[in-house]
Amino acid sequence: MPPISFPDILETSQPADTVRWAADQFGTENLVVTASFEDAVLVHVAATAVPGIAIVLLDTQYLFAETKWFADELTKRLDLNLRIVNPLPHIQPDNLWQSDVNACCNVRKVEPLDRSLQGKQAWVTGVRRADGPTRANTPTASYDIGRNIVKLNPLAAFSDDDMALYAHLHDLPANPLTERGYPSIGCWPCTRPVAPGEDKRGGRWAGSPKTECGLHG
Ligand code: SF4
């Protein structure tokens, strides 16, 4: 797919309008949402804007039990078209996270993501500028040259307060880990709770220079 230009209106669109724009532009069957199930907002936005839209959860073999439970609950409650994508069959739990987090993320996140995006034209994510300094310049729409796909971040401009208000207005539940001090939730070996006021993603790969798993940078 050649790079395309995006209408300026996307930068100020409501999240659901961004997802609807993508469905109109590319066709629902050519869209995929990846969700970490850290919260319910992205999947609610996507599934109410475009019912039946494909939603992918990358099961790294090291997800928190709470996250798996939360994904099940939301799938039933919101009638999500959820697809759980696993690492390739030869990748078995191996404690690689203890010795090489980049290699571990590559086989458990990056390769499964790339496989999930094959044949699709647009990828919808929950990345927000408020996630932290490394995501402060996140656009609503961009072209991922490496993956040859349009990348949409409909929640890019949402603050933490916007997320809380949206969840409140739509009576959405929270991942049980949120109230236990986990504002950012990844795999259990690489995520710790953070103190009030600490960088939200400060509990991810704490003590390591790694800040992203390779999906978004
Ligand atoms: Fe492995 Fe940790 Fe990356 Fe999960 S976040 S894939 S456990 S290195």
mmCIF file of N, CA, C and O and ligand atoms in Angstrom, residues 60 62 97 101 104-105 108-109 187 189-190 205 210, ligand 1:
data_model
loop_
_atom_site.group_PDB
_atom_site.id
_atom_site.type_symbol
_atom_site.label_atom_id
_atom_site.label_comp_id
_atom_site.label_asym_id
_atom_site.label_seq_id
_atom_site.Cartn_x
_atom_site.Cartn_y
_atom_site.Cartn_z
ATOM 1 N N THR A 60 1.202 -13.543 25.314
ATOM 2 C CA THR A 60 2.653 -13.736 25.347
ATOM 3 C C THR A 60 3.088 -14.944 26.162
ATOM 4 O O THR A 60 4.271 -15.229 26.261
ATOM 5 N N TYR A 62 2.867 -14.876 29.207
ATOM 6 C CA TYR A 62 3.208 -14.277 30.505
ATOM 7 C C TYR A 62 2.242 -13.159 30.878
ATOM 8 O O TYR A 62 2.613 -12.241 31.617
ATOM 9 N N TRP A 97 12.722 -13.878 29.379
ATOM 10 C CA TRP A 97 12.621 -12.524 29.951
ATOM 11 C C TRP A 97 13.690 -12.267 31.001
ATOM 12 O O TRP A 97 14.029 -11.120 31.275
ATOM 13 N N VAL A 101 15.315 -9.444 27.353
ATOM 14 C CA VAL A 101 13.931 -8.977 27.196
ATOM 15 C C VAL A 101 13.613 -8.610 25.741
ATOM 16 O O VAL A 101 12.484 -8.804 25.280
ATOM 17 N N CYS A 104 12.875 -11.785 23.928
ATOM 18 C CA CYS A 104 11.600 -12.317 24.428
ATOM 19 C C CYS A 104 10.425 -11.566 23.805
ATOM 20 O O CYS A 104 9.462 -12.179 23.330
ATOM 21 N N CYS A 105 10.504 -10.217 23.790
ATOM 22 C CA CYS A 105 9.436 -9.429 23.170
ATOM 23 C C CYS A 105 9.353 -9.699 21.668
ATOM 24 O O CYS A 105 8.261 -9.694 21.099
ATOM 25 N N ARG A 108 7.455 -12.990 21.259
ATOM 26 C CA ARG A 108 6.140 -13.079 21.935
ATOM 27 C C ARG A 108 5.218 -11.904 21.614
ATOM 28 O O ARG A 108 4.023 -11.982 21.857
ATOM 29 N N LYS A 109 5.783 -10.822 21.113
ATOM 30 C CA LYS A 109 4.938 -9.666 20.783
ATOM 31 C C LYS A 109 5.099 -9.236 19.327
ATOM 32 O O LYS A 109 4.121 -9.107 18.596
ATOM 33 N N CYS A 187 3.242 -7.801 30.642
ATOM 34 C CA CYS A 187 3.452 -9.159 31.143
ATOM 35 C C CYS A 187 3.852 -9.098 32.625
ATOM 36 O O CYS A 187 4.530 -8.163 33.057
ATOM 37 N N PRO A 189 6.134 -10.700 34.416
ATOM 38 C CA PRO A 189 7.532 -10.615 34.854
ATOM 39 C C PRO A 189 8.134 -9.216 34.673
ATOM 40 O O PRO A 189 9.140 -8.894 35.303
ATOM 41 N N CYS A 190 7.532 -8.410 33.800
ATOM 42 C CA CYS A 190 8.138 -7.135 33.399
ATOM 43 C C CYS A 190 7.281 -5.937 33.801
ATOM 44 O O CYS A 190 7.455 -4.848 33.250
ATOM 45 N N TRP A 205 9.461 -2.904 32.578
ATOM 46 C CA TRP A 205 10.893 -3.221 32.463
ATOM 47 C C TRP A 205 11.702 -2.334 33.430
ATOM 48 O O TRP A 205 12.745 -1.767 33.059
ATOM 49 N N LYS A 210 14.990 -0.462 28.626
ATOM 50 C CA LYS A 210 13.896 -0.746 27.693
ATOM 51 C C LYS A 210 12.638 0.014 28.112
ATOM 52 O O LYS A 210 12.255 0.017 29.280
HETATM 53 FE FE1 SF4 B 1 8.813 -11.284 27.503
HETATM 54 FE FE2 SF4 B 1 8.640 -9.337 29.323
HETATM 55 FE FE3 SF4 B 1 8.441 -8.781 26.679
HETATM 56 FE FE4 SF4 B 1 6.492 -10.078 27.969
HETATM 57 S S1 SF4 B 1 7.176 -7.928 28.313
HETATM 58 S S2 SF4 B 1 7.302 -10.581 25.978
HETATM 59 S S3 SF4 B 1 7.667 -11.373 29.419
HETATM 60 S S4 SF4 B 1 10.253 -9.557 27.814
#
